[in-house]
PDB file of N, CA and C and ligand atoms in Angstrom:
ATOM      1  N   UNK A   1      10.868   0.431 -10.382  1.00 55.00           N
ATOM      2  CA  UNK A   1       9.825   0.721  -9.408  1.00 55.00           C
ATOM      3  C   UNK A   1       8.470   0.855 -10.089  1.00 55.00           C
ATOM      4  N   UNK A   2       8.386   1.272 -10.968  1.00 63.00           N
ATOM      5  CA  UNK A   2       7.203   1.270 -11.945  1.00 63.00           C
ATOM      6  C   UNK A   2       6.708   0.177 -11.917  1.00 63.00           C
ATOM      7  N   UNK A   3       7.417  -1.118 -12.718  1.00 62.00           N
ATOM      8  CA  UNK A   3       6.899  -1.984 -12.800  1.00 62.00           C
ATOM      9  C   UNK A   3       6.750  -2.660 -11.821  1.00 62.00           C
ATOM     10  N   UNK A   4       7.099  -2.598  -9.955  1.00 63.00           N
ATOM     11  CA  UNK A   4       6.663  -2.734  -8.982  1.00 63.00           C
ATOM     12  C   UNK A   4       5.107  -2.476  -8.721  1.00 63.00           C
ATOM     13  N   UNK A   5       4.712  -1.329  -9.036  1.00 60.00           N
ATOM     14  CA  UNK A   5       3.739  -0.539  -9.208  1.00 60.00           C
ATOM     15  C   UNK A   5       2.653  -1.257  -9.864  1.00 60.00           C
ATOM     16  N   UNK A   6       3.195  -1.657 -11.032  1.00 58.00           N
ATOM     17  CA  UNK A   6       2.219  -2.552 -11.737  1.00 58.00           C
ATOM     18  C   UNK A   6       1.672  -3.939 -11.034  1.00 58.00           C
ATOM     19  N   UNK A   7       2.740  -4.530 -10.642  1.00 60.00           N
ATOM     20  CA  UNK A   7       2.738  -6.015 -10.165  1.00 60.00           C
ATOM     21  C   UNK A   7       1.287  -5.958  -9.041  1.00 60.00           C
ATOM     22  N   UNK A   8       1.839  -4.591  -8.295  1.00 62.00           N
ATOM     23  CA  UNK A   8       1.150  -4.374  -6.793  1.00 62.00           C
ATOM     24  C   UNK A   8      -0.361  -3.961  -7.527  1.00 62.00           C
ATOM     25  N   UNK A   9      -0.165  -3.122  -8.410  1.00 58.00           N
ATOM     26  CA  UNK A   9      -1.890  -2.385  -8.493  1.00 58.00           C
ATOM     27  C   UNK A   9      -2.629  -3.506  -8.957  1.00 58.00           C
ATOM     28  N   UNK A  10      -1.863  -4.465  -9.701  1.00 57.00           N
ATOM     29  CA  UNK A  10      -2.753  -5.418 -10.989  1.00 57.00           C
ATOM     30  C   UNK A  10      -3.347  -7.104  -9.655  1.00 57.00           C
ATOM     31  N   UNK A  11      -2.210  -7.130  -8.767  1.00 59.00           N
ATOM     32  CA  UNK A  11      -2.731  -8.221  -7.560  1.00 59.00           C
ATOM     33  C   UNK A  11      -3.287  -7.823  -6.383  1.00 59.00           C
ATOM     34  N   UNK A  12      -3.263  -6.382  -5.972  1.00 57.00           N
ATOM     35  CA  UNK A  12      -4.053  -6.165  -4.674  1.00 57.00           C
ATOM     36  C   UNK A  12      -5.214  -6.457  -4.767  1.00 57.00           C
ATOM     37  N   UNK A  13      -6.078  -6.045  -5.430  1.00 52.00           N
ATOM     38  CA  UNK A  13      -7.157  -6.056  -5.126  1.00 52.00           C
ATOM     39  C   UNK A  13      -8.176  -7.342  -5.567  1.00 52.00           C
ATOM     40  N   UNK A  14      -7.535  -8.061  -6.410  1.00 51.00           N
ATOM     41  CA  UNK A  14      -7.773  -9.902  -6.564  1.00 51.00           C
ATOM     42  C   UNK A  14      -7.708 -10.589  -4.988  1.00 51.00           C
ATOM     43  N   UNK A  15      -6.360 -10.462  -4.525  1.00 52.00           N
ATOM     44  CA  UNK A  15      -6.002 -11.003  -3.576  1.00 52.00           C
ATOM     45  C   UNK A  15      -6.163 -10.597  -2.114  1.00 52.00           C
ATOM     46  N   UNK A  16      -6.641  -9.357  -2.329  1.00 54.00           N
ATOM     47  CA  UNK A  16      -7.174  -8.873  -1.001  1.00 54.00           C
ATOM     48  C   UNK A  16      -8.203  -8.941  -0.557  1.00 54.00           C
ATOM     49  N   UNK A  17      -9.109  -9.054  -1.993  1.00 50.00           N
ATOM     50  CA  UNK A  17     -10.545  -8.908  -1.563  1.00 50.00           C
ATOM     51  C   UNK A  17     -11.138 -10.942  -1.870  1.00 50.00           C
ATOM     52  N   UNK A  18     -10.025 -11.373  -1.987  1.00 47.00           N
ATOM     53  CA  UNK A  18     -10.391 -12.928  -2.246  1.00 47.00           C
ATOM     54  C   UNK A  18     -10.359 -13.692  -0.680  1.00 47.00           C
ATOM     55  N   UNK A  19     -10.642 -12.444   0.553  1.00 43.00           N
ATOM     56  CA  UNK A  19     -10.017 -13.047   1.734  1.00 43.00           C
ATOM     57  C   UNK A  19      -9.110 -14.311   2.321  1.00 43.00           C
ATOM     58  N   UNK A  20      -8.204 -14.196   1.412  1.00 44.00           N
ATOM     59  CA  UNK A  20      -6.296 -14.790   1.609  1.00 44.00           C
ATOM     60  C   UNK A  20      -5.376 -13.395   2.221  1.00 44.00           C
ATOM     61  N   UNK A  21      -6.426 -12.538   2.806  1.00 57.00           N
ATOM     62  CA  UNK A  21      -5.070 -11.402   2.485  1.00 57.00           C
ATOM     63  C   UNK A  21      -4.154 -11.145   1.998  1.00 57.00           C
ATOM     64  N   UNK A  22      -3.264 -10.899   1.992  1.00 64.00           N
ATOM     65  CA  UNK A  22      -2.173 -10.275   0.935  1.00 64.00           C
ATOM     66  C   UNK A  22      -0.891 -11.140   0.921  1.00 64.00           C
ATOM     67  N   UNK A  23      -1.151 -12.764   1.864  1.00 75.00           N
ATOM     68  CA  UNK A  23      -0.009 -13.076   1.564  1.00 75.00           C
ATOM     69  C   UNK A  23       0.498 -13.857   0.148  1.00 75.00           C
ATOM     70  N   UNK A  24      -0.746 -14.006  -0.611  1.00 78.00           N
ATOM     71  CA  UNK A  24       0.368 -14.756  -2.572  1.00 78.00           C
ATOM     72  C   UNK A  24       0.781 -13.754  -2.628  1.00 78.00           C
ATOM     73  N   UNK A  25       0.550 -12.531  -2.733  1.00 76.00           N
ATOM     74  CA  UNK A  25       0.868 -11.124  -3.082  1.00 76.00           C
ATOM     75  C   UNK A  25       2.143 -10.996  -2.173  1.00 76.00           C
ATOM     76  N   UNK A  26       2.316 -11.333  -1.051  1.00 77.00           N
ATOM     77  CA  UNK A  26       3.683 -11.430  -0.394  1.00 77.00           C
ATOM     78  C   UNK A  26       4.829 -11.984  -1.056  1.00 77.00           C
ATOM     79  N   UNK A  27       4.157 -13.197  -1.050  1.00 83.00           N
ATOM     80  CA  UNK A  27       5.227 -14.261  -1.582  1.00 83.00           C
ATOM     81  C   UNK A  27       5.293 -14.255  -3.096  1.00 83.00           C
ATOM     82  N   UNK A  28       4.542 -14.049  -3.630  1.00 86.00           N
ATOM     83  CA  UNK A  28       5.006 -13.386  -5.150  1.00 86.00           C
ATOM     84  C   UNK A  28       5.972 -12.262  -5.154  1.00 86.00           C
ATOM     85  N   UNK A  29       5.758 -11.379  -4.518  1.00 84.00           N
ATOM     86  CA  UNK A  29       6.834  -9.895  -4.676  1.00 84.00           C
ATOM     87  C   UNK A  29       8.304 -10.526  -3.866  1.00 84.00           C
ATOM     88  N   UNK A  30       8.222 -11.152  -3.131  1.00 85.00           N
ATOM     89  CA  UNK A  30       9.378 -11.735  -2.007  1.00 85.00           C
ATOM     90  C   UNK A  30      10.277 -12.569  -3.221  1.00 85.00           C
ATOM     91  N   UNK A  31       9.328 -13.409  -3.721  1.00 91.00           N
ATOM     92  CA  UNK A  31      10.178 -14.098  -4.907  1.00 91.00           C
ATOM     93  C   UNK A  31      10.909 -13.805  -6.004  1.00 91.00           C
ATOM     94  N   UNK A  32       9.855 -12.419  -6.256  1.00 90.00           N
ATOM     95  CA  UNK A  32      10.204 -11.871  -7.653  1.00 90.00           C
ATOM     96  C   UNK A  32      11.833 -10.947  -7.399  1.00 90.00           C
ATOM     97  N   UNK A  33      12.011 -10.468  -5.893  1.00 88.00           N
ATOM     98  CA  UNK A  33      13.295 -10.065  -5.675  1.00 88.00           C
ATOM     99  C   UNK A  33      14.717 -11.212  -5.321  1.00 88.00           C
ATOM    100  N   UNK A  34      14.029 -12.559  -5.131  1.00 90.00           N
ATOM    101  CA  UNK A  34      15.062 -13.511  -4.369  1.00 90.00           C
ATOM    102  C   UNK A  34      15.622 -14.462  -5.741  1.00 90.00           C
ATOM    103  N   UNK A  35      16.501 -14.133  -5.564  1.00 89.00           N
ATOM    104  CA  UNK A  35      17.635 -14.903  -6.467  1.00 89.00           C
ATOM    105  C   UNK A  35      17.849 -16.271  -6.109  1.00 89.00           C
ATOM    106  N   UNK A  36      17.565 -16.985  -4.753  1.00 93.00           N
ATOM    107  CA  UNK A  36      17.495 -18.647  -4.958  1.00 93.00           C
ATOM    108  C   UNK A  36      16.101 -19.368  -5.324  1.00 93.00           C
ATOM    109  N   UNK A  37      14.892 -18.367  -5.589  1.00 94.00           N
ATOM    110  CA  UNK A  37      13.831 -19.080  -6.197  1.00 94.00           C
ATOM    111  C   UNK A  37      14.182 -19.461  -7.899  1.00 94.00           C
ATOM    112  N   UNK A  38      14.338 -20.164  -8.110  1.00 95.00           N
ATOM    113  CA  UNK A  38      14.741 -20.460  -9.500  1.00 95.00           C
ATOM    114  C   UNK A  38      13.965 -20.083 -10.678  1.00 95.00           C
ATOM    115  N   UNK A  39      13.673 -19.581 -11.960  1.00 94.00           N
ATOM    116  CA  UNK A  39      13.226 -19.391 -12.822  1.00 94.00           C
ATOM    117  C   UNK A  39      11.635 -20.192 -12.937  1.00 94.00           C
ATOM    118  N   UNK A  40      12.122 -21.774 -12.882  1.00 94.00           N
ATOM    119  CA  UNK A  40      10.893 -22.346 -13.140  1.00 94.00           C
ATOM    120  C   UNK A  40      10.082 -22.285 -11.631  1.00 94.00           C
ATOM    121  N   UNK A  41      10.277 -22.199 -10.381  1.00 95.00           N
ATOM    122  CA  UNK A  41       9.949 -22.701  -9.804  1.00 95.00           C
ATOM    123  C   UNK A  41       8.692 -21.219  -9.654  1.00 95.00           C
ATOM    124  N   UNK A  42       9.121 -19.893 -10.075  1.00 95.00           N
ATOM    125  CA  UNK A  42       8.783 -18.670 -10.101  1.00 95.00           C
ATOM    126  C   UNK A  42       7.775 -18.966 -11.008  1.00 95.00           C
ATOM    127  N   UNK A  43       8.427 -18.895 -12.085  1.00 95.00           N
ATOM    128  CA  UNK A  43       6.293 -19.274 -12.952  1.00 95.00           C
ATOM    129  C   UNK A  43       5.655 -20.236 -12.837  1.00 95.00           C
ATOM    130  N   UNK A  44       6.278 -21.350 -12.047  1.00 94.00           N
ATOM    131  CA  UNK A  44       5.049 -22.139 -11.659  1.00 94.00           C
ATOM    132  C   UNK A  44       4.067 -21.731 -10.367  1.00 94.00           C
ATOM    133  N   UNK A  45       4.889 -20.600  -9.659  1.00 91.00           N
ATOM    134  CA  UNK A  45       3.783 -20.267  -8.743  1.00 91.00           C
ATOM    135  C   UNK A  45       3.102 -18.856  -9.105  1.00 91.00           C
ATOM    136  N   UNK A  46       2.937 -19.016 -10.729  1.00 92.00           N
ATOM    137  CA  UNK A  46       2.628 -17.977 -11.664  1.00 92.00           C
ATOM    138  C   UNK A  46       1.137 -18.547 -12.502  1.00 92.00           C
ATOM    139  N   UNK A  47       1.554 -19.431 -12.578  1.00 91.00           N
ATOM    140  CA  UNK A  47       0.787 -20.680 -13.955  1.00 91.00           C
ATOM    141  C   UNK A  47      -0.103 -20.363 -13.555  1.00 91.00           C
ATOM    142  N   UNK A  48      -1.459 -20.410 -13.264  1.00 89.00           N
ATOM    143  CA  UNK A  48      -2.672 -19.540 -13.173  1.00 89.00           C
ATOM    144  C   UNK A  48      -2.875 -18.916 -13.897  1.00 89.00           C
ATOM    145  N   UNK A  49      -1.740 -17.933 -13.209  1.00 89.00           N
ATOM    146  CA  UNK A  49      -2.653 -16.117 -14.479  1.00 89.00           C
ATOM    147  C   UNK A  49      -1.437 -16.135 -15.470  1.00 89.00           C
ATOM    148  N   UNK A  50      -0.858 -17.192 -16.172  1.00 92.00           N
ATOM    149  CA  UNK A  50      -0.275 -17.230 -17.291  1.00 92.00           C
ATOM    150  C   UNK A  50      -0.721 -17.552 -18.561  1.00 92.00           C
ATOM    151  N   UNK A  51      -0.825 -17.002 -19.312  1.00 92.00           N
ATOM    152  CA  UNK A  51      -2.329 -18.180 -20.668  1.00 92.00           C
ATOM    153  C   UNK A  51      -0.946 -18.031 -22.003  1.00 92.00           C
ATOM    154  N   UNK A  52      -0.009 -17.416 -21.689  1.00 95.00           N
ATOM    155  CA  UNK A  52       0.764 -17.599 -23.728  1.00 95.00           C
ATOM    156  C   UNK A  52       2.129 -17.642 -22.950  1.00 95.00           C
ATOM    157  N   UNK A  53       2.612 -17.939 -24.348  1.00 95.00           N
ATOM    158  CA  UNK A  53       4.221 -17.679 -24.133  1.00 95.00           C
ATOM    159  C   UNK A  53       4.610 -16.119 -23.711  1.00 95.00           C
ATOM    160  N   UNK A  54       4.194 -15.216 -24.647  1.00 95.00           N
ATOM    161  CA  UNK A  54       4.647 -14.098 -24.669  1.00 95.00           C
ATOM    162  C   UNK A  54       4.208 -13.744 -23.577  1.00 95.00           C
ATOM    163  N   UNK A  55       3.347 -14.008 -22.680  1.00 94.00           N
ATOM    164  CA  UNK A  55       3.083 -13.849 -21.086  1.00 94.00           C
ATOM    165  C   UNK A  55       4.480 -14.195 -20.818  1.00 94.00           C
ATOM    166  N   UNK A  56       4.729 -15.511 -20.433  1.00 95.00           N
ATOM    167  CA  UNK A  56       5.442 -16.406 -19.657  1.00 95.00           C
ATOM    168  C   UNK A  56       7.202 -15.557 -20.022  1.00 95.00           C
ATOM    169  N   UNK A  57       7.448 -14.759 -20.970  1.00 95.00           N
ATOM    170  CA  UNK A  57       8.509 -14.083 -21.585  1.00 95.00           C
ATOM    171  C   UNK A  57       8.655 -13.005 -20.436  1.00 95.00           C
ATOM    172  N   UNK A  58       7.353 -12.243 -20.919  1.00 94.00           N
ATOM    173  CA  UNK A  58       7.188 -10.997 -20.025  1.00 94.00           C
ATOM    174  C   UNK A  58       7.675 -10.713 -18.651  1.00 94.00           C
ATOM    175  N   UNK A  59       7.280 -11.944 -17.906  1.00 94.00           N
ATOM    176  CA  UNK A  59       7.323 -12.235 -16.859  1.00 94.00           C
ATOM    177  C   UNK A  59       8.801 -12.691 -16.684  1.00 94.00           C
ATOM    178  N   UNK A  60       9.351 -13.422 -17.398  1.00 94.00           N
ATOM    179  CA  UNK A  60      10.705 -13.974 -17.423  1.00 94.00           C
ATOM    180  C   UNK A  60      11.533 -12.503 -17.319  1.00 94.00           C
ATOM    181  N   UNK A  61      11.296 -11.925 -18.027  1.00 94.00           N
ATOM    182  CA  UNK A  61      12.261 -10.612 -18.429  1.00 94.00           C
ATOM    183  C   UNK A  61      12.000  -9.304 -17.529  1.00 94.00           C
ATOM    184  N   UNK A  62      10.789  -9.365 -16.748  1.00 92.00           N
ATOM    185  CA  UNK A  62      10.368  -8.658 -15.821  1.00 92.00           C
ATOM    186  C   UNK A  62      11.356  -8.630 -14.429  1.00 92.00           C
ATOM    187  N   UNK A  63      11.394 -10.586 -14.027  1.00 94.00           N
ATOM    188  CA  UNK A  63      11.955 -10.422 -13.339  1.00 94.00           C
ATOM    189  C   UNK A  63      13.720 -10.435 -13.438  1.00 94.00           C
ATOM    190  N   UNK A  64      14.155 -10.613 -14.807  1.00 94.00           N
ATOM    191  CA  UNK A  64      15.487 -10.386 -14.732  1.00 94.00           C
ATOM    192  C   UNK A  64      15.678  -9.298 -14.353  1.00 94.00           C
ATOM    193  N   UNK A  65      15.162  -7.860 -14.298  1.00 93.00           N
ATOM    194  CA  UNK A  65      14.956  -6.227 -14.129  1.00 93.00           C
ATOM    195  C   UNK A  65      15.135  -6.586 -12.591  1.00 93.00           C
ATOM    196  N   UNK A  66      14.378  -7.377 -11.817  1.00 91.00           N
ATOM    197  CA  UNK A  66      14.595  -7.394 -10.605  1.00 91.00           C
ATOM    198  C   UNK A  66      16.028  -8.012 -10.342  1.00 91.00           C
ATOM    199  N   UNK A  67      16.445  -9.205 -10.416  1.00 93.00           N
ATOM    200  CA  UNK A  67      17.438  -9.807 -10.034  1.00 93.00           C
ATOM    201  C   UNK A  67      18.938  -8.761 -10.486  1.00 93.00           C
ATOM    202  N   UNK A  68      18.613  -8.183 -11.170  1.00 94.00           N
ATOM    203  CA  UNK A  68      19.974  -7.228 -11.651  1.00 94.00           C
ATOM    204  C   UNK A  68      20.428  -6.166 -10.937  1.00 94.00           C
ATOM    205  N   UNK A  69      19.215  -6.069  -9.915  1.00 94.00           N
ATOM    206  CA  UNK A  69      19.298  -4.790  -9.234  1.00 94.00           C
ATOM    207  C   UNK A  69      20.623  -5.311  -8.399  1.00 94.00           C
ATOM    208  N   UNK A  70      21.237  -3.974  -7.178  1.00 94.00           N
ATOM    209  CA  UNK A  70      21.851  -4.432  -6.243  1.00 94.00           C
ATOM    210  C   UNK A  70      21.380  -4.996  -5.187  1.00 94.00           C
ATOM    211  N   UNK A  71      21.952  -5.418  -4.133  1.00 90.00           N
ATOM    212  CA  UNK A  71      21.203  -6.072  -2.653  1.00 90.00           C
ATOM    213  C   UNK A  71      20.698  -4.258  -2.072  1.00 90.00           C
ATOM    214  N   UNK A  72      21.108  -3.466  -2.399  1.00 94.00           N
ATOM    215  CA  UNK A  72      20.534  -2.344  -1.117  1.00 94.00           C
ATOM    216  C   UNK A  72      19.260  -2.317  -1.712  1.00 94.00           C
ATOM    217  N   UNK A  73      19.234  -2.096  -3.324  1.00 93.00           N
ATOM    218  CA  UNK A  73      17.950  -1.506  -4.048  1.00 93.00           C
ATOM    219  C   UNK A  73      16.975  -3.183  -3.423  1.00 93.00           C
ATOM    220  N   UNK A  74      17.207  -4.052  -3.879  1.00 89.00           N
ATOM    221  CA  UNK A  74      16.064  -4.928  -3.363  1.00 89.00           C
ATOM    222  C   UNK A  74      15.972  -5.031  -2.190  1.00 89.00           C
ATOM    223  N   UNK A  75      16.698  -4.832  -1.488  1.00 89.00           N
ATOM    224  CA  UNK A  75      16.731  -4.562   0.339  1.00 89.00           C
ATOM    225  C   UNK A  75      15.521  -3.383   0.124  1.00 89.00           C
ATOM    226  N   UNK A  76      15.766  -2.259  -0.328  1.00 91.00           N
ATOM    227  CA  UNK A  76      15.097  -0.796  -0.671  1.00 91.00           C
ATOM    228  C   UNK A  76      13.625  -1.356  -0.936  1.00 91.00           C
ATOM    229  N   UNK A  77      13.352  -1.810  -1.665  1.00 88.00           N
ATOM    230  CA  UNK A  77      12.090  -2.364  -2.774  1.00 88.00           C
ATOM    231  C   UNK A  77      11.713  -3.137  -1.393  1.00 88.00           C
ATOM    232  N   UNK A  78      11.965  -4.173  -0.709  1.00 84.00           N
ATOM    233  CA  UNK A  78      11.596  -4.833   0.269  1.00 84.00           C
ATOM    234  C   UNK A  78      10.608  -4.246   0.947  1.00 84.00           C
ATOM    235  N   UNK A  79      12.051  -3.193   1.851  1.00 85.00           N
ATOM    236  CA  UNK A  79      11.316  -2.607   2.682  1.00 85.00           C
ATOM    237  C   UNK A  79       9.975  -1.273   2.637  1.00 85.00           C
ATOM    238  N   UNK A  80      10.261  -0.758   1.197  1.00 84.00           N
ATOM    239  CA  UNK A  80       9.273  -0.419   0.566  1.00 84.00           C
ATOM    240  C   UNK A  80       7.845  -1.771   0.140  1.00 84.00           C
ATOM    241  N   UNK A  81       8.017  -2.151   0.545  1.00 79.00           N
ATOM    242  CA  UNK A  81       6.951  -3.670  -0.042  1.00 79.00           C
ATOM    243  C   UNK A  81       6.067  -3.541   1.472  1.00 79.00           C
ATOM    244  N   UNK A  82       7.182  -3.835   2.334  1.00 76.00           N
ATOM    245  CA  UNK A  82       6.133  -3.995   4.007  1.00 76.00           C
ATOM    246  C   UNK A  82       5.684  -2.823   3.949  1.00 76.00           C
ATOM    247  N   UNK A  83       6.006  -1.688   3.973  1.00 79.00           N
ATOM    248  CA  UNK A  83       5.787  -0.899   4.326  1.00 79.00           C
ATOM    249  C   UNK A  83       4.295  -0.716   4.021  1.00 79.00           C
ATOM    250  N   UNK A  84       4.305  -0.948   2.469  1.00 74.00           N
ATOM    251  CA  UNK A  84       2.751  -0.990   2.241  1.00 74.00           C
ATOM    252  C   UNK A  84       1.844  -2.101   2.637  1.00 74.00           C
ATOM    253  N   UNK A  85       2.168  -2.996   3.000  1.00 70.00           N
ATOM    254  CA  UNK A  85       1.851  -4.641   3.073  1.00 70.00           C
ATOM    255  C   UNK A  85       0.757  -4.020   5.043  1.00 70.00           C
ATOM    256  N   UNK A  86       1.941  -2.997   5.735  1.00 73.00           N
ATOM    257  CA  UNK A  86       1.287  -3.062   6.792  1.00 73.00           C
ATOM    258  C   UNK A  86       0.622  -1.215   6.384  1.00 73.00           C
ATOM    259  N   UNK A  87       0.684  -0.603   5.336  1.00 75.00           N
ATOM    260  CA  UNK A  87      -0.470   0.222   5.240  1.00 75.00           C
ATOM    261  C   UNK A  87      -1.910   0.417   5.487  1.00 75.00           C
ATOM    262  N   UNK A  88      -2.505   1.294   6.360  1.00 73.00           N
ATOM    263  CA  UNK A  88      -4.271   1.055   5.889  1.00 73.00           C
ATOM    264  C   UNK A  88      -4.782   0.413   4.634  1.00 73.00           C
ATOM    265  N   UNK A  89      -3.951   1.272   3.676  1.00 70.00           N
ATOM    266  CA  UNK A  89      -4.535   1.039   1.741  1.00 70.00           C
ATOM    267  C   UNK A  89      -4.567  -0.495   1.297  1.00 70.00           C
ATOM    268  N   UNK A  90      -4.293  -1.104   2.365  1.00 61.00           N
ATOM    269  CA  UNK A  90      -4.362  -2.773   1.857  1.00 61.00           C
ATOM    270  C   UNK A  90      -5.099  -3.342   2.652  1.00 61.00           C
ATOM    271  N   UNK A  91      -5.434  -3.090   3.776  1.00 60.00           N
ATOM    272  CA  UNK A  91      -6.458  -3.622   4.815  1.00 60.00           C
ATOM    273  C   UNK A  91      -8.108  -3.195   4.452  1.00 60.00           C
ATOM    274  N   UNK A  92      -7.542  -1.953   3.577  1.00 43.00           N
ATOM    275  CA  UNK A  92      -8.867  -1.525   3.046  1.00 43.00           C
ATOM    276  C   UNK A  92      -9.248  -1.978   1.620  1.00 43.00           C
ATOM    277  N   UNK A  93      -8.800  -3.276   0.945  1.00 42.00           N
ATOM    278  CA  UNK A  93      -9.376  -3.971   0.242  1.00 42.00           C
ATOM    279  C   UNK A  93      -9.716  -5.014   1.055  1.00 42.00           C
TER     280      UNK A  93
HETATM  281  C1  NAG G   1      18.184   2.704   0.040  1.00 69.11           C
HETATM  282  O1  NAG G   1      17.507   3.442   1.011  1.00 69.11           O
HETATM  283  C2  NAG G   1      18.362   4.308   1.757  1.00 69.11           C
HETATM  284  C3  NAG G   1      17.518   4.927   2.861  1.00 69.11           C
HETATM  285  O2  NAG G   1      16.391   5.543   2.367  1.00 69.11           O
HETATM  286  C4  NAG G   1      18.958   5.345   0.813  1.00 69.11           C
HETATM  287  O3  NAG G   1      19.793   6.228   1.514  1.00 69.11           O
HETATM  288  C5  NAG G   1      19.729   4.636  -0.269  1.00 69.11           C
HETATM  289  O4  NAG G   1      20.204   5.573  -1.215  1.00 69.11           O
HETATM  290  C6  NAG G   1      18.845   3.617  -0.969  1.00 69.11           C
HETATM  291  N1  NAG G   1      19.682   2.842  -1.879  1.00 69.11           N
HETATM  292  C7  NAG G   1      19.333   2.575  -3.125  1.00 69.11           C
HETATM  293  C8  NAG G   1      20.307   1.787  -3.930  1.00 69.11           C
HETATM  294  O5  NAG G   1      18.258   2.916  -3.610  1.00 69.11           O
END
């Protein structure tokens, strides 16, 4: 959940205030829990804000932390995700 934390604090406010609203930020966190987006197909809708390997690692190993979880905890994390997605605190970037 921490590193949930991170993902969310480090893209809200790029992507919120880039008026796209919050949906890459959707579909990035949606992905980072879904097990049929495939590895590559995940950092390629990454490649942007990727510049090294040891990025592209990070990120690899970040989301294995996700995929390991169980279905309730990413069910959990989900619905913890909307929850903030339809918060004030994001409408207010
Ligand atoms: C998921 O959320 C429910 C309801 O808050 C809770 O009872 C359950 O323990 C949570 N499960 C996990 C694996 O975090």
């Amino acid at each position: 959940m921490k590193l949930a934390m991170v993902l969310m604090l480090v893209a809200l406010p790029v992507y919120c205030s880039a008026g796209s609203g919050c949906s890459y930020l959707e579909r990035v966190i949606s992905d980072t829990s879904d097990s049929s987006v495939t590895a590559d197909v995940y950092l390629a809708s990454l490649q942007e804000y990727i510049s090294s390997d040891d990025t592209t690692q990070a990120i690899k190993e970040l989301r294995e932390c996700f995929l390991k979880q169980s279905e309730e905890t990413l069910e959990n994390f989900s619905v913890f995700m909307q929850v903030t997605y339809n918060s004030k605190l994001c409408a207010a970037f």
